[in-house]
Short mmCIF file of C-alpha atoms in Angstrom, two decimals:
data_model
loop_
_atom_site.label_atom_id
_atom_site.label_comp_id
_atom_site.label_asym_id
_atom_site.label_seq_id
_atom_site.Cartn_x
_atom_site.Cartn_y
_atom_site.Cartn_z
CA MET G 1219 0.03 0.10 0.00
CA SER G 1220 1.38 3.58 -1.04
CA HIS G 1221 1.92 5.80 1.47
CA LYS G 1222 -0.61 8.40 -0.27
CA LYS G 1223 -3.37 5.26 0.30
CA PHE G 1224 -2.42 4.55 3.85
CA SER G 1225 -2.72 8.08 4.86
CA ARG G 1226 -6.22 8.23 3.74
CA PHE G 1227 -6.95 5.37 5.05
CA VAL G 1228 -5.35 6.24 8.50
CA VAL G 1229 -7.65 9.49 8.21
CA THR G 1230 -10.60 7.81 7.60
CA CYS G 1231 -10.17 5.45 10.41
CA LEU G 1232 -9.89 8.51 12.38
CA LEU G 1233 -13.26 10.35 11.32
CA VAL G 1234 -15.04 7.12 11.25
CA THR G 1235 -13.97 6.81 15.31
CA GLY G 1236 -14.47 10.29 16.19
CA THR G 1237 -18.08 10.15 14.76
CA ILE G 1238 -18.74 7.56 16.75
CA SER G 1239 -17.50 8.59 19.88
CA PHE G 1240 -19.47 12.26 19.16
CA SER G 1241 -22.38 10.16 18.94
CA SER G 1242 -21.92 7.73 22.10
CA LEU G 1243 -21.38 11.33 23.88
CA VAL G 1244 -23.92 12.70 22.75
CA SER G 1245 -26.79 10.04 23.52
CA ALA G 1246 -24.90 9.57 26.85
CA GLN G 1247 -25.71 13.65 27.75
CA ASN G 1248 -29.28 12.84 26.46
CA ALA G 1249 -29.67 10.75 28.66
CA GLU G 1250 -28.46 12.17 31.59
CA GLN G 1251 -30.74 15.11 31.10
CA VAL G 1252 -33.83 15.81 33.70
CA SER G 1253 -37.53 16.20 32.63
CA ILE G 1254 -38.09 19.80 34.11
CA PRO G 1255 -41.67 19.84 35.35
CA LYS G 1256 -43.72 22.50 34.03
CA VAL G 1257 -46.94 24.18 34.90
CA GLY G 1258 -49.69 21.60 35.02
CA ASP G 1259 -47.40 18.77 36.35
CA THR G 1260 -47.56 17.65 39.61
CA ALA G 1261 -44.80 18.98 41.95
CA PRO G 1262 -41.73 16.45 42.43
CA ASN G 1263 -42.01 15.87 46.06
CA PHE G 1264 -38.69 16.68 47.97
CA SER G 1265 -36.95 16.60 51.56
CA LEU G 1266 -34.82 18.91 52.54
CA GLN G 1267 -33.92 20.38 55.98
CA ASP G 1268 -33.77 24.45 56.92
CA PHE G 1269 -31.07 26.46 58.50
CA GLU G 1270 -32.32 25.34 61.73
CA GLU G 1271 -32.18 21.65 61.22
CA ASN G 1272 -35.96 21.18 60.84
CA GLU G 1273 -37.18 18.85 58.50
CA PHE G 1274 -39.65 20.17 55.17
CA GLU G 1275 -41.50 17.88 52.91
CA LEU G 1276 -43.18 19.41 49.98
CA SER G 1277 -45.57 16.55 50.22
CA GLU G 1278 -46.71 17.34 53.75
CA ALA G 1279 -47.67 20.87 52.73
CA THR G 1280 -50.53 19.85 50.72
CA GLN G 1281 -53.02 21.46 53.21
CA LYS G 1282 -51.56 24.88 52.00
CA ARG G 1283 -50.52 26.37 48.91
CA THR G 1284 -46.65 26.60 48.36
CA VAL G 1285 -44.37 29.32 46.55
CA LEU G 1286 -40.91 27.64 46.00
CA LEU G 1287 -38.07 30.10 45.23
CA TRP G 1288 -34.79 28.74 44.57
CA PHE G 1289 -31.84 31.14 45.43
CA THR G 1290 -28.32 31.20 44.71
CA ASN G 1291 -26.27 32.35 47.52
CA LEU G 1292 -24.38 35.08 44.90
CA CYS G 1293 -27.10 36.16 42.65
CA GLU G 1294 -27.83 39.68 43.67
CA GLY G 1295 -31.16 39.82 41.96
CA CYS G 1296 -32.38 37.21 43.90
CA GLN G 1297 -30.91 39.43 47.19
CA SER G 1298 -32.54 42.32 46.19
CA LYS G 1299 -36.18 40.35 46.11
CA ILE G 1300 -35.71 39.21 49.61
CA SER G 1301 -37.82 41.96 50.89
CA ASP G 1302 -40.58 41.09 48.12
CA VAL G 1303 -40.19 37.53 49.05
CA GLU G 1304 -40.84 39.00 52.79
CA LYS G 1305 -43.79 40.75 52.08
CA LEU G 1306 -45.40 38.08 50.21
CA LYS G 1307 -45.12 35.68 53.02
CA SER G 1308 -46.88 38.44 55.34
CA MET G 1309 -49.69 39.22 53.19
CA TYR G 1310 -50.34 35.49 52.12
CA GLU G 1311 -49.64 33.58 55.77
CA ASN G 1312 -53.02 33.66 56.73
CA LYS G 1313 -54.64 32.50 53.42
CA GLY G 1314 -53.10 28.90 53.22
CA VAL G 1315 -49.95 29.77 51.82
CA SER G 1316 -46.33 28.96 52.76
CA VAL G 1317 -43.47 30.41 51.31
CA VAL G 1318 -40.16 28.49 51.01
CA ALA G 1319 -36.78 29.43 49.43
CA ILE G 1320 -34.10 26.92 48.55
CA SER G 1321 -30.24 27.73 49.07
CA VAL G 1322 -28.47 26.58 45.58
CA LEU G 1323 -25.07 26.69 46.48
CA GLY G 1324 -24.94 24.10 49.83
CA GLU G 1325 -21.25 24.73 49.92
CA ASP G 1326 -21.51 28.08 50.91
CA ARG G 1327 -24.15 27.92 53.84
CA GLU G 1328 -22.80 31.08 55.89
CA THR G 1329 -23.78 33.07 52.93
CA VAL G 1330 -27.27 32.57 53.49
CA GLU G 1331 -27.28 32.52 57.19
CA THR G 1332 -25.74 35.98 56.82
CA LEU G 1333 -28.57 37.03 54.39
CA ILE G 1334 -31.29 35.46 56.81
CA LYS G 1335 -30.00 37.40 60.01
CA LYS G 1336 -29.42 40.80 57.53
CA TYR G 1337 -33.21 41.04 55.92
CA ASN G 1338 -34.54 39.25 59.29
CA THR G 1339 -36.41 36.69 57.03
CA THR G 1340 -39.36 34.90 58.65
CA PHE G 1341 -40.30 32.57 55.80
CA GLN G 1342 -38.50 29.25 55.66
CA PHE G 1343 -34.74 28.54 54.10
CA LEU G 1344 -34.16 25.32 53.23
CA TYR G 1345 -30.45 24.07 52.54
CA ASP G 1346 -30.03 21.66 49.51
CA PRO G 1347 -26.02 20.60 50.01
CA HIS G 1348 -26.04 18.35 47.00
CA GLY G 1349 -28.35 20.24 44.50
CA SER G 1350 -30.65 17.12 44.07
CA THR G 1351 -33.74 18.93 44.57
CA THR G 1352 -32.53 21.82 42.70
CA GLU G 1353 -31.64 19.48 39.51
CA ILE G 1354 -35.17 17.85 39.61
CA TYR G 1355 -36.84 21.66 39.61
CA SER G 1356 -34.46 23.47 36.86
CA GLY G 1357 -31.71 21.00 35.88
CA LYS G 1358 -28.07 20.72 36.62
CA TYR G 1359 -26.54 24.06 38.31
CA ILE G 1360 -24.35 25.64 36.26
CA PRO G 1361 -22.07 27.60 38.55
CA GLY G 1362 -22.35 31.48 38.69
CA THR G 1363 -25.85 30.85 37.01
CA CYS G 1364 -29.15 31.14 37.87
CA PRO G 1365 -31.73 28.56 37.03
CA MET G 1366 -34.19 30.02 34.15
CA LYS G 1367 -37.45 28.98 36.28
CA ASN G 1368 -36.78 29.67 40.12
CA ILE G 1369 -40.05 30.59 41.53
CA PHE G 1370 -43.21 28.09 41.54
CA ILE G 1371 -46.48 28.34 43.19
CA ILE G 1372 -47.91 24.81 43.95
CA SER G 1373 -51.38 24.38 44.23
CA ARG G 1374 -53.18 22.42 47.02
CA SER G 1375 -53.25 19.52 44.49
CA SER G 1376 -49.49 19.69 44.30
CA LYS G 1377 -49.79 20.99 40.74
CA ILE G 1378 -47.31 23.26 39.85
CA ALA G 1379 -49.76 26.63 39.10
CA PHE G 1380 -47.10 29.00 37.89
CA ALA G 1381 -43.24 28.87 37.43
CA SER G 1382 -41.28 32.15 36.43
CA HIS G 1383 -38.00 33.68 36.86
CA LEU G 1384 -37.00 35.81 40.19
CA PRO G 1385 -35.70 38.89 39.67
CA GLY G 1386 -37.43 38.91 36.68
CA ILE G 1387 -40.90 38.41 37.67
CA GLU G 1388 -42.49 41.57 39.74
CA VAL G 1389 -43.88 41.02 43.00
CA ASN G 1390 -47.34 42.66 41.81
CA GLU G 1391 -47.26 39.98 39.18
CA LEU G 1392 -46.53 37.23 41.74
CA ILE G 1393 -49.12 38.25 43.90
CA GLU G 1394 -52.28 38.55 40.69
CA GLN G 1395 -50.66 34.82 39.98
CA LEU G 1396 -51.29 33.67 43.50
CA ASN G 1397 -54.29 35.40 43.83
CA ASN G 1398 -55.67 33.37 40.73
CA VAL G 1399 -54.56 29.92 42.22
CA ILE G 1400 -56.50 30.91 45.30
CA LYS G 1401 -59.59 31.89 43.71
CA GLY G 1402 -59.55 28.83 41.14
CA GLU G 1403 -58.93 26.56 44.22
CA GLN G 1404 -62.01 27.95 46.02
CA GLN G 1405 -64.55 27.49 42.97
#
């Protein structure tokens, strides 16, 4: 076999091997993708502890509607909305609504504890140390990013009634959505 033919053979083998390897990689990544729940889906159950070691399980909160907020410690936008979330909790705590925040960056517990004290929050703040609950609702966490959907309203029937992005949504729109859920469940 001439040198030229041998070179073509080697290049062809490398291309075929590369194509097969790339296809296998894409297939493996697709198999690992999580199906992120959407409005109308049943909210996936989870159990986490808050910063005072109290256990929270979503399925046990079925007597109430629940507002879930995923919070990244490094997101200034999320931090700027803590007072709005506290306002929401105050407005609805006597109307069968619980407000729960979930810390995404489990390794940075101290930052969240500092923020809880700084903003004097009274809503429950959960700790997701391994990101497993975050992944169920928002997909695999990418450091330095904020989940595209990080605020959910869960109805009494455990359905996702609303999903959006905070700080992208204004508190008045969130109040309107929560009122719609309450009104819809009273009919």
